[in-house]
Structure formats: structure tokens, C-alpha cells
Coordinates of C-alpha atoms in Angstrom, one line a residue:
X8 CA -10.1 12.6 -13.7
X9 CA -13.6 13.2 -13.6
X10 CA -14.7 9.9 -14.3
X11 CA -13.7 8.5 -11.0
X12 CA -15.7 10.1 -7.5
X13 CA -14.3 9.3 -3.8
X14 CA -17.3 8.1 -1.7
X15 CA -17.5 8.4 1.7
X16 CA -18.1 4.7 3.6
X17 CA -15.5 2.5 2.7
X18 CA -16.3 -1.3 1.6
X19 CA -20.2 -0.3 2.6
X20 CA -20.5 1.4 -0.7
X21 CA -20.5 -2.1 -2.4
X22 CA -23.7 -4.2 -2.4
X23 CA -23.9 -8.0 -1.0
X24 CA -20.5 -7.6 0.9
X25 CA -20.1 -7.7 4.7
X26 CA -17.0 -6.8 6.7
X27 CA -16.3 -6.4 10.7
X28 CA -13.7 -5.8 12.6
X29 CA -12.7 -6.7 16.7
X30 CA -9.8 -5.9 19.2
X31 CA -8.4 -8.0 22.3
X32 CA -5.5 -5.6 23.2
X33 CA -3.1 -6.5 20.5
X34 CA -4.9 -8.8 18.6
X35 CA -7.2 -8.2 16.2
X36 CA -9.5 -9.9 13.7
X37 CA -11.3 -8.4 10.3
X38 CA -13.8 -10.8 8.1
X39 CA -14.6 -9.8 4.7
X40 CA -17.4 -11.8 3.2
X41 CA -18.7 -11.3 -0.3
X42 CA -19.8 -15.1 -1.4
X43 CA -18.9 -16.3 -4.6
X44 CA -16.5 -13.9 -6.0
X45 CA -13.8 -13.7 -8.5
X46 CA -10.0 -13.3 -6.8
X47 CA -6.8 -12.8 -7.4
X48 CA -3.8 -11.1 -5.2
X49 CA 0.1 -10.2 -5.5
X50 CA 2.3 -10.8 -2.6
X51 CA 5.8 -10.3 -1.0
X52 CA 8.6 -11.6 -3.0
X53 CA 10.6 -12.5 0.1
X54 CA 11.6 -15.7 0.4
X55 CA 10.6 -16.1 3.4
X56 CA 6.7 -16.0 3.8
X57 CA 4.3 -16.5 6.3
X58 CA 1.9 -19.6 6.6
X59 CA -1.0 -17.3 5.7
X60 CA 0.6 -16.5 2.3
X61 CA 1.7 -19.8 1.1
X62 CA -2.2 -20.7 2.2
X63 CA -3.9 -18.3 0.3
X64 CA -1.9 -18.7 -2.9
X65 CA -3.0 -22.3 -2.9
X66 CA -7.0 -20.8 -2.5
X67 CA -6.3 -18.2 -4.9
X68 CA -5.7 -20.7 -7.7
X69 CA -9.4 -21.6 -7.8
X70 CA -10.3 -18.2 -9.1
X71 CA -13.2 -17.6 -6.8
X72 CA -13.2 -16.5 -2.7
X73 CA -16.1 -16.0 -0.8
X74 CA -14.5 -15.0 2.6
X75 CA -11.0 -13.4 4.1
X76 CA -10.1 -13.8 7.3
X77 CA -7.4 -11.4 8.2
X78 CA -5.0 -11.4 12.1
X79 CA -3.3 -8.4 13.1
X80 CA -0.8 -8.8 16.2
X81 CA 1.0 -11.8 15.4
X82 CA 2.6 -13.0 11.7
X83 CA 2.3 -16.9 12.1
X84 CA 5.6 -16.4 10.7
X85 CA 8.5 -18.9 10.5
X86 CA 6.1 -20.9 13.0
X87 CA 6.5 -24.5 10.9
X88 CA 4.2 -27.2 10.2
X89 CA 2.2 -25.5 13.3
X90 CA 1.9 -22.4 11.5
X91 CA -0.3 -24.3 8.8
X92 CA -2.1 -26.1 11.0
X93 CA -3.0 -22.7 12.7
X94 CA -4.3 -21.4 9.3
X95 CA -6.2 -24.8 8.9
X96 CA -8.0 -23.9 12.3
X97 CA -9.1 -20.4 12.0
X98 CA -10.6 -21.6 8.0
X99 CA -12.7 -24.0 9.7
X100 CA -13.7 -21.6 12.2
X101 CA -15.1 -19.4 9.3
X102 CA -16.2 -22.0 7.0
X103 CA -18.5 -23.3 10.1
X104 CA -19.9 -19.8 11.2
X105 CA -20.4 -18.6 7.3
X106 CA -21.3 -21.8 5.6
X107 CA -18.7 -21.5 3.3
X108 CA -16.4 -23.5 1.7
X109 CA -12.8 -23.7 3.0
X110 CA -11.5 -23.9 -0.5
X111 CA -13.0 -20.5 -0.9
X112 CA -11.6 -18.9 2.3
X113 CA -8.4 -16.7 2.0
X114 CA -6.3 -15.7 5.4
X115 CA -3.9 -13.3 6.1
X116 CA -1.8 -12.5 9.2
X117 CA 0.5 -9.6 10.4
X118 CA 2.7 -8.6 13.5
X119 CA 5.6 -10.0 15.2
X120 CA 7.4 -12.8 13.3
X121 CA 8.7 -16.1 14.6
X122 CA 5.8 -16.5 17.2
X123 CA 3.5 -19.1 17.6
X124 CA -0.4 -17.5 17.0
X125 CA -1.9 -17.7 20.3
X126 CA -5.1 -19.6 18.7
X127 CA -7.2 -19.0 21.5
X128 CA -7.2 -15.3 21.8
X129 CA -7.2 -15.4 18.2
X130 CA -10.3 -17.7 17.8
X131 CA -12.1 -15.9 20.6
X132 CA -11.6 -12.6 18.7
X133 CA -12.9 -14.4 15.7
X134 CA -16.2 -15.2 17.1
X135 CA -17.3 -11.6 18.1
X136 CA -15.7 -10.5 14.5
X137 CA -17.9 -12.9 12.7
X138 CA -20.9 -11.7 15.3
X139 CA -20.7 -8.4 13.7
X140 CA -21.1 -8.7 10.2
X141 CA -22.4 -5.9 8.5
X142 CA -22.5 -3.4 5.3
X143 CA -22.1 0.0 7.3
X144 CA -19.6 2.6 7.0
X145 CA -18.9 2.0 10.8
X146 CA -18.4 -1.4 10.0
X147 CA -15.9 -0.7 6.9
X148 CA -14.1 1.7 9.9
X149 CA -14.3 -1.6 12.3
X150 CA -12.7 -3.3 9.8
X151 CA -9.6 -0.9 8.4
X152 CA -8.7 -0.5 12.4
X153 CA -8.4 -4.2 13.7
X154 CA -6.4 -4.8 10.9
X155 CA -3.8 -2.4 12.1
X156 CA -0.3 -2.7 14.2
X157 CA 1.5 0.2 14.7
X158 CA -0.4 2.0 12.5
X159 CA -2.0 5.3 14.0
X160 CA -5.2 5.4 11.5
X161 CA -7.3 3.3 9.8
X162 CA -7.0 3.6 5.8
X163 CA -10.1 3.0 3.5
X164 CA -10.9 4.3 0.6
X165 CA -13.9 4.2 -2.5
X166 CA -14.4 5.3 -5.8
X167 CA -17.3 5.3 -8.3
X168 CA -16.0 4.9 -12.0
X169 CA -17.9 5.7 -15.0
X170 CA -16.7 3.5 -18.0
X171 CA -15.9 4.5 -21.2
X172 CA -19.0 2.9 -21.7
X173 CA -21.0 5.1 -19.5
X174 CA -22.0 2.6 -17.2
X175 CA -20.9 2.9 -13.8
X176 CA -19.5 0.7 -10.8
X177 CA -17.4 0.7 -7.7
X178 CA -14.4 -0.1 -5.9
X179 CA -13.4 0.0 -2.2
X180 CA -10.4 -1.1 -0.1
X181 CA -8.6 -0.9 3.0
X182 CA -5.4 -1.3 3.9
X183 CA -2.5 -1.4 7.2
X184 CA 1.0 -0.3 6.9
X185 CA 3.4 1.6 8.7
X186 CA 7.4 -0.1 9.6
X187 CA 8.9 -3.0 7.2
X188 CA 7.4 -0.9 4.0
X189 CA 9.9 -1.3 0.7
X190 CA 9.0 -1.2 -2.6
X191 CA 8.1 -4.5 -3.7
X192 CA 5.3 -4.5 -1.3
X193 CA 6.1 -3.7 2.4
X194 CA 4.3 -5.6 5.5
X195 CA 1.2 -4.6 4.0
X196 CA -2.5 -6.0 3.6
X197 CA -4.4 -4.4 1.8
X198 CA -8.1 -5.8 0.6
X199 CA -10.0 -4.6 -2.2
X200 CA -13.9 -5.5 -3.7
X201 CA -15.5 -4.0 -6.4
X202 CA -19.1 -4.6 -7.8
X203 CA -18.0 -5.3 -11.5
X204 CA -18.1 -8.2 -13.3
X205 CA -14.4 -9.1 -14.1
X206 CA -12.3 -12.7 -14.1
X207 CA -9.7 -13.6 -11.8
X208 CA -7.2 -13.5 -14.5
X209 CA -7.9 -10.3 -15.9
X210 CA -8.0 -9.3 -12.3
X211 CA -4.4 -10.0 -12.1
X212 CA -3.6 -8.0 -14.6
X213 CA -5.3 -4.8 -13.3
X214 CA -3.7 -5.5 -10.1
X215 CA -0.4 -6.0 -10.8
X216 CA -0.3 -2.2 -12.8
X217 CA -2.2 -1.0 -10.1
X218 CA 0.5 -2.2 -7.4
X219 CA 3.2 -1.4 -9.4
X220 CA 2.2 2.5 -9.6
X221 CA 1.0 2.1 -6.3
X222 CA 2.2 -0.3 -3.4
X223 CA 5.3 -1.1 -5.4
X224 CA 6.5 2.5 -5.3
X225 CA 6.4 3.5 -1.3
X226 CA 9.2 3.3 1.0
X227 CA 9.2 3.7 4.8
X228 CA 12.4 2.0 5.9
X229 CA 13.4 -0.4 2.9
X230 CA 12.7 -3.5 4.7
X231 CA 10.7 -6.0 3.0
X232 CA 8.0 -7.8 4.7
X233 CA 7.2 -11.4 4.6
X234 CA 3.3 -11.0 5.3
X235 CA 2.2 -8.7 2.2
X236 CA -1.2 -9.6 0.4
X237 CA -2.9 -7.7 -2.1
X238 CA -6.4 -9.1 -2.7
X239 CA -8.9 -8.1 -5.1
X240 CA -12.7 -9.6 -5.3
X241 CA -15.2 -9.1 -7.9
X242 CA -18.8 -10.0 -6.7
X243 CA -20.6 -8.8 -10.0
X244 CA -23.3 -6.8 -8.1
X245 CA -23.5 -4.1 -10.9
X246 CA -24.0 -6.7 -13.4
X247 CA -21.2 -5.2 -15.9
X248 CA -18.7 -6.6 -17.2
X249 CA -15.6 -4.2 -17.1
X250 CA -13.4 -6.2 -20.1
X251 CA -14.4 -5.6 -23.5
X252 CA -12.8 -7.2 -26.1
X253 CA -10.2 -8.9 -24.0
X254 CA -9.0 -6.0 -22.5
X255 CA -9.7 -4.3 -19.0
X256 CA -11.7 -0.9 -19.6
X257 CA -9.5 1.9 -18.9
X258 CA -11.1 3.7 -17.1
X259 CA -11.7 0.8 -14.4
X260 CA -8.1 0.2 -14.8
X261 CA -7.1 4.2 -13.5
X262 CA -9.8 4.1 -11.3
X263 CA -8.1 0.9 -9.4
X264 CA -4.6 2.6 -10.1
X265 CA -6.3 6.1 -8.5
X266 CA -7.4 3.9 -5.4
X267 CA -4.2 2.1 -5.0
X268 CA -1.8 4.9 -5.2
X269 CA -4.4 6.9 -2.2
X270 CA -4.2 4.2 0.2
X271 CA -0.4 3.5 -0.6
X272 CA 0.4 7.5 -0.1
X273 CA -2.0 6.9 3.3
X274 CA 0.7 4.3 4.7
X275 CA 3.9 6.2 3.2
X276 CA 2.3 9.2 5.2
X277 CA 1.7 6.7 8.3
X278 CA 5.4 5.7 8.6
X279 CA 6.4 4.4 12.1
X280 CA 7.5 7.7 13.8
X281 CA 7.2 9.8 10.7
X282 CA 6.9 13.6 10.9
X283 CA 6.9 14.4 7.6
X284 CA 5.5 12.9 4.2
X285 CA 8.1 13.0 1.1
X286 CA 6.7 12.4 -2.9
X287 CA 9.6 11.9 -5.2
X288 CA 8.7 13.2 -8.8
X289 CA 11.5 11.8 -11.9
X290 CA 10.8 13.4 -15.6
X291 CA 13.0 13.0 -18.6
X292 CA 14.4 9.6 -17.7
X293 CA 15.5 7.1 -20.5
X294 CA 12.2 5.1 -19.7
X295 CA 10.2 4.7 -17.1
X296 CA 12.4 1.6 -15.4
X297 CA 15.0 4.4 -14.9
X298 CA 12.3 6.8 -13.7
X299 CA 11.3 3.6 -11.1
X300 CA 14.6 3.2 -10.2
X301 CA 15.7 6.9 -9.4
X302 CA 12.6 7.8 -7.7
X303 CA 12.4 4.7 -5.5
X304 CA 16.3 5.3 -4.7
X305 CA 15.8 8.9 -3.4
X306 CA 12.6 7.7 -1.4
X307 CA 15.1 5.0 0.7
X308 CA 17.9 6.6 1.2
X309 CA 18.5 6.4 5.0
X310 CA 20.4 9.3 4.7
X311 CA 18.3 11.7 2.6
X312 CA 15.6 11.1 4.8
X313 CA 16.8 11.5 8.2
X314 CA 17.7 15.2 6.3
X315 CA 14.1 15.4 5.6
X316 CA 13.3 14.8 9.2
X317 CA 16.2 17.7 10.2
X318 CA 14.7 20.2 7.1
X319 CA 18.4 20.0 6.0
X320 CA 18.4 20.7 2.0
X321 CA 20.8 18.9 1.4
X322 CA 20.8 17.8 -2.3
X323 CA 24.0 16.0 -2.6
X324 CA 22.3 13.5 -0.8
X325 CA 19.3 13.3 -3.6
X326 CA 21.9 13.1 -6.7
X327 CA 24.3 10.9 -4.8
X328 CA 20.9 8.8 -4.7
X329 CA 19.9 8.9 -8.1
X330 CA 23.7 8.3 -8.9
X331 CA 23.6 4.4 -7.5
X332 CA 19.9 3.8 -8.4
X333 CA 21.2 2.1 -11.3
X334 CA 19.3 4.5 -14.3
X335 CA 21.8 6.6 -17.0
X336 CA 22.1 9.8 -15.2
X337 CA 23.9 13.1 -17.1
X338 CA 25.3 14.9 -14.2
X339 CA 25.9 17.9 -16.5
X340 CA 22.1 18.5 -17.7
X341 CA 20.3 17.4 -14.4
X342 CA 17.7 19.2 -12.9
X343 CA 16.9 18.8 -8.9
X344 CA 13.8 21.0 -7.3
X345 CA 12.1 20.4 -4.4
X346 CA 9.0 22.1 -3.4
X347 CA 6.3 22.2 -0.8
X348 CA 2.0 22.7 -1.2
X349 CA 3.4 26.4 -1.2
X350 CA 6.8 26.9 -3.2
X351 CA 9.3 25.5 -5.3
X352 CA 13.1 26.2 -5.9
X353 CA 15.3 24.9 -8.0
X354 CA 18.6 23.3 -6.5
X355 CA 20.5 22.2 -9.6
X356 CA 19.5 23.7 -13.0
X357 CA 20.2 22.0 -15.7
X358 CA 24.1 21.1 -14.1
X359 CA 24.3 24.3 -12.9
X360 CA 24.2 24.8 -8.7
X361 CA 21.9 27.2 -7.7
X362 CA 21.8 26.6 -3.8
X363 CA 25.2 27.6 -2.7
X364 CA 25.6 29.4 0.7
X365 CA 24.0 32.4 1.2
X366 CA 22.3 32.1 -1.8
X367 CA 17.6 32.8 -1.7
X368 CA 17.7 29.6 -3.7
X369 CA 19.1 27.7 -0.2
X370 CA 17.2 30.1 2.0
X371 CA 13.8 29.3 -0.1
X372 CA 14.8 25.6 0.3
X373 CA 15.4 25.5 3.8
X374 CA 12.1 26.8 4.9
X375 CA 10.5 24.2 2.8
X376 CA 12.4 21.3 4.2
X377 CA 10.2 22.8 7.6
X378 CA 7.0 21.8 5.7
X379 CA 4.9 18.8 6.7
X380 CA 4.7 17.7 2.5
X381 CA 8.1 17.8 0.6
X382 CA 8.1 17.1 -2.7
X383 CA 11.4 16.4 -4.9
X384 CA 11.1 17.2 -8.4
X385 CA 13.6 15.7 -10.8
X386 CA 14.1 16.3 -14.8
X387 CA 17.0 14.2 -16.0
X388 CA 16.6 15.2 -19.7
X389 CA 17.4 12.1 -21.4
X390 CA 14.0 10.6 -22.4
X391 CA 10.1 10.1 -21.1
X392 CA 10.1 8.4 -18.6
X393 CA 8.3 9.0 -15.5
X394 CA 7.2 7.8 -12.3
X395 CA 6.6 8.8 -8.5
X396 CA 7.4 7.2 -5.4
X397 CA 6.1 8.3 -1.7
X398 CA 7.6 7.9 1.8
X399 CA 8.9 9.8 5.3
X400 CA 11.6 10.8 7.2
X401 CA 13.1 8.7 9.4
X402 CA 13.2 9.7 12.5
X403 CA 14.0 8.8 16.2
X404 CA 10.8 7.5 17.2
X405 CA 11.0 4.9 14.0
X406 CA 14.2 3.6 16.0
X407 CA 12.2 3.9 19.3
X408 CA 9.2 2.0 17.9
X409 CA 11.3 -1.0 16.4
X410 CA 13.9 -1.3 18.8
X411 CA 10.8 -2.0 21.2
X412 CA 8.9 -4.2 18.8
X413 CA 8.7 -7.0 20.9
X414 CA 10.1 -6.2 24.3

């Protein structure tokens, strides 16, 4: 699309916004200030949700936040009225450090569940976050890492959109995910600003497509966190207005789905012990719900994957998948290909099985299960409806990691 451009620098691309980022072993603390700006979020729909989420919903409702405070190491989780009360602390830390008002300050938390936040360690972190304020790509960095928990990079990303009015503004975000990812939202956080001048509600609605083609559509393991936050502020530094006659521009609207689905595809790749990142392609379903369903089912099956992480081929698993997805599937006329940055091969043509034994159709497959980027490609023939989903294999370090989570 050659109206949107990546930009190096992360949230430092965006004008009157300041973000930092600080570590105390496990603990870390990211501020994003950008004063008086529109907001609105999604988040889990677990039902059970951390103290941080219930808070924030209750901020969001104003329309406007000024300041996010976001914890990585420890959930504040199924931690009671304390859990509040802990939220209520490190707001007032902020608003008294940033002269802003508490109503306007949105937290978010991730890491183990069920434990009380250690307040001092998390306070302490605070104060050299706060002290470090800043609108430089090293700051952006600062704050994509001390957001993370067992994720092995930091994930930012920025785009420049050019309306279909041919003004232009920007968008950046950053984001932490790796373990507890399933498709409606996994124990993610992701935080987004962009310089146009949009409302909170029609925010909402440009978020929610944006998740759904995005966040909503990633599996690592299939568990669903209680934590996830999707924020997105509007601080109206490019002076334009990005909704013309009631609706959102479209371009702005693909630019935000473009950076969604990157740093979604970032965390799928990041999957706890991953060794290999899987896309899952559906064509030709009856609409694109089926397409949803089918893609998302062959991205979390257990078993598919941990054949991904072996380079086993095996498609039985892939249309024993799409079988219990849920969608209208035509055995007889299915089409099942997978494919690597180099090669594809068809598996199942139209019903018929290519990939028998001793067959170049299995022989081409198997040495692109070796690849670090498998792709499978499904055309179902029944309509047209689409839709991609993105994960890993699961391996035996993703067993390792969580069977050691908090021991």
C-alpha cells in the first residue's frame, strides 16, 4: 500500500508525547504521557480480569487520557480489594509527578497472577521511569523493553499515512506478548498514539477492526489472558481530523489495521520457546466468519503445531482442524498447500491427495516444514471469505518456560 511508510523510532515519531521505560530485575515500569488526548481500548474477555483492567475501563469512559502507567512482572491479578487499592497508589504516584489528573490516568499490569504487587519495588521503579521522560527513539526502545516478560525482543512499530485527502499523519505503538496468547486477545498490552485528530468513539471503532484482523487472530498456546489492554490515544498534533462525514478515513483505518497486524505477527513470531513462525491463509470460505474460524483453528491446534516444530507434513492434522472449527467445509473440493518464502506444494487438490508416500509432492513438503516461516494455504471453494491467522510451534521449551513460571 503505498500510502502508508514504516518509520524508524517508534512513539518518537509523534510530536508532544513522552514515554520511558525502567528495569529492577523482574520488574519493570513504562510511562506514556501525551496530555489531553482522546482514548479508547478493547480488552480480554475473560472473566476474570485484573485490577488494572477493571480500573482503566472505568477511566476510559471519560474519553480523554493524558498518561498510562504500565507494570510488567507481576499481574495484580486475583489480588482483591488490595489489588485496587494498589492501582489507586501507583495513579497518585503519577498524577503527583506529572500534574495530571487521576481521572485521566490509565494503568496496566502483566506477569504472574494471584500475587500481591510488591508496591515498593514497583513505586521505586516508577520514580526513575517518570525521571526519564523523553521523545527519542531510545526512549520508545526503553519503553517496548520494560514492558516485556518472557518476551525475548521489544516490539514497536510506526507508520506515516497519507489520507485520501492527501494530508498526512502518524501512528506508533508498542506492544509485549509471548505465552497465554489466544485469539480474543492473549496476555497482551499493546499501546498505540497517533497525531490525528479523531474522537474516542470513533476510535473504538477503528480499533476494534483493527484488533480483530490483528490481535484477535494470533495464537501461541490458546490460553486466554486476564491482563490484555489495547489502548489507542489521539493527541491532535497534526491538526487533522481523520473522520469525514461520520466515517473514519480509510486509509487511516488500513494504516492502523497495517500496524496492528505487524506488531501482532511480532508476538506470534515471539512465542514462548518458539522455533518457527506459522501464517494460516483460508480463501473460498462461505464468509469470512468461516474463514475466521478455520484459520484460527489450524493456528491452535496443539497437535498441528508440535508437527510444525518436528517439520512433520502432516495434513491430516490441518483438515482434521478445519473439520471441528465449526465453518461448512466440502471435504471433496478442498484445497490444502503449504509453502515457505521459497516454495509451495499442494497437499490436497481440490479432494484429490497429492502427498502420498514417496510422492515429490511429500518430499517438496517436508523440506519446507524445515523452514523457519511456514505458511498454510487453504481454498475451500464455497464462497469469499477470507482471513489469516499467525502463530508457532509449540515446542519443549514452551513447556520448560511455563512449567517454571513461577518456581
Amino acid at each position: 500500500m503505498e500510502f502508508i511508510k514504516e518509520l524508524d523510532g517508534g512513539f518518537s515519531v509523534i510530536e508532544n508525547l513522552e514515554v520511558s521505560g525502567a528495569r529492577e530485575g523482574k520488574f519493570g515500569v513504562t510511562v506514556i504521557v501525551s496530555r489531553n488526548s482522546t482514548a479508547s481500548a478493547v480488552f480480554t474477555s475473560n472473566k476474570v480480569v485484573a485490577a488494572s483492567v477493571e480500573y482503566t475501563k472505568n477511566v476510559i469512559k471519560n474519553g480523554i487520557v493524558s498518561a498510562v502507567f504500565v507494570n510488567s512482572g507481576n499481574a495484580n491479578c486475583f489480588t482483591g480489594e488490595q489489588g485496587f487499592k494498589d492501582c489507586e497508589t501507583l495513579v497518585e504516584l503519577v498524577s503527583r509527578d506529572l500534574k495530571i489528573p487521576k481521572d485521566e490516568i490509565a494503568i496496566a499490569s502483566t506477569g504472574v497472577i494471584g500475587r500481591e504487587m510488591p508496591i515498593d519495588i514497583i513505586s521505586k521503579v516508577a520514580y526513575e521511569s517518570l525521571s526519564k521522560l523523553g521523545n527519542k527513539p531510545e526512549n520508545s526502545l526503553a519503553a517496548a523493553k520494560a514492558i516485556m516478560t518472557t518476551d525475548t525482543f521489544p516490539k514497536e512499530c510506526a507508520v506515516e499515512v497519507t489520507l485520501t485527502t492527501g494530508e498526512t499523519v502518524k501512528i506508533a505503538g508498542i506492544t509485549k506478548g509471548s505465552g497465554m496468547i489466544a485469539p480474543n486477545m492473549g496476555t497482551m498490552l499493546s499501546f498505540i498514539v497517533t497525531d490525528a485528530e479523531i474522537s474516542s468513539e470513533d476510535i473504538n471503532k477503528a480499533l476494534k477492526q483493527a484488533a480483530d484482523l490483528s490481535f484477535n487472530m494470533i495464537v501461541v498456546d490458546g490460553d486466554e489472558s486476564t491482563n490484555d489492554t489495547c489502548l489507542m490515544m489521539a493527541n491532535g498534533q497534526s491538526n487533522v481530523n481523520v473522520v469525514n462525514d461520520g466515517q473514519v478515513d480509510s486509509n487511516f483505518q488500513e494504516a492502523l489495521n497495517y500496524l496492528c497486524i505487524n506488531l501482532a505477527k511480532k508476538m506470534a513470531r515471539d512465542g514462548e520457546g518458539a522455533t518457527k513462525f506459522l501464517e494460516a491463509n483460508v480463501y473460498g470460505a462461505k464468509d469470512q466468519n468461516d474463514a475466521k474460524l478455520a484459520a484460527k483453528s489450524i493456528i491452535s491446534s496443539s497437535l498441528f503445531k508440535s508437527a510444525v516444530f518436528g517439520g512433520d507434513p502432516n495434513w491430516g492434522r490441518i483438515v482434521s482442524a478445519i473439520g471441528y472449527s465449526g465453518c461448512d467445509l466440502n471435504p471433496d473440493i478442498v484445497t490444502i498447500a503449504i509453502a515457505d518464502d521459497e516454495d509451495e506444494v499442494d497437499l490436497v487438490r481440490k479432494g484429490e491427495i497429492l502427498a502420498f508416500e514417496n510422492t515429490p509432492y511429500l518430499e517438496r513438503a517436508e523440506k519446507i516444514m524445515q523452514s523457519k516461516n511456514v505458511t498454510v494455504n487453504i481454498d475451500m471453494y464455497l464462497g469469499d471469505g477470507q482471513a489469516t491467522a499467525w502463530g508457532c510451534d509449540l515446542t519443549y521449551d514452551y513447556v520448560k518456560i511455563n512449567a517454571e513460571y513461577t518456581t
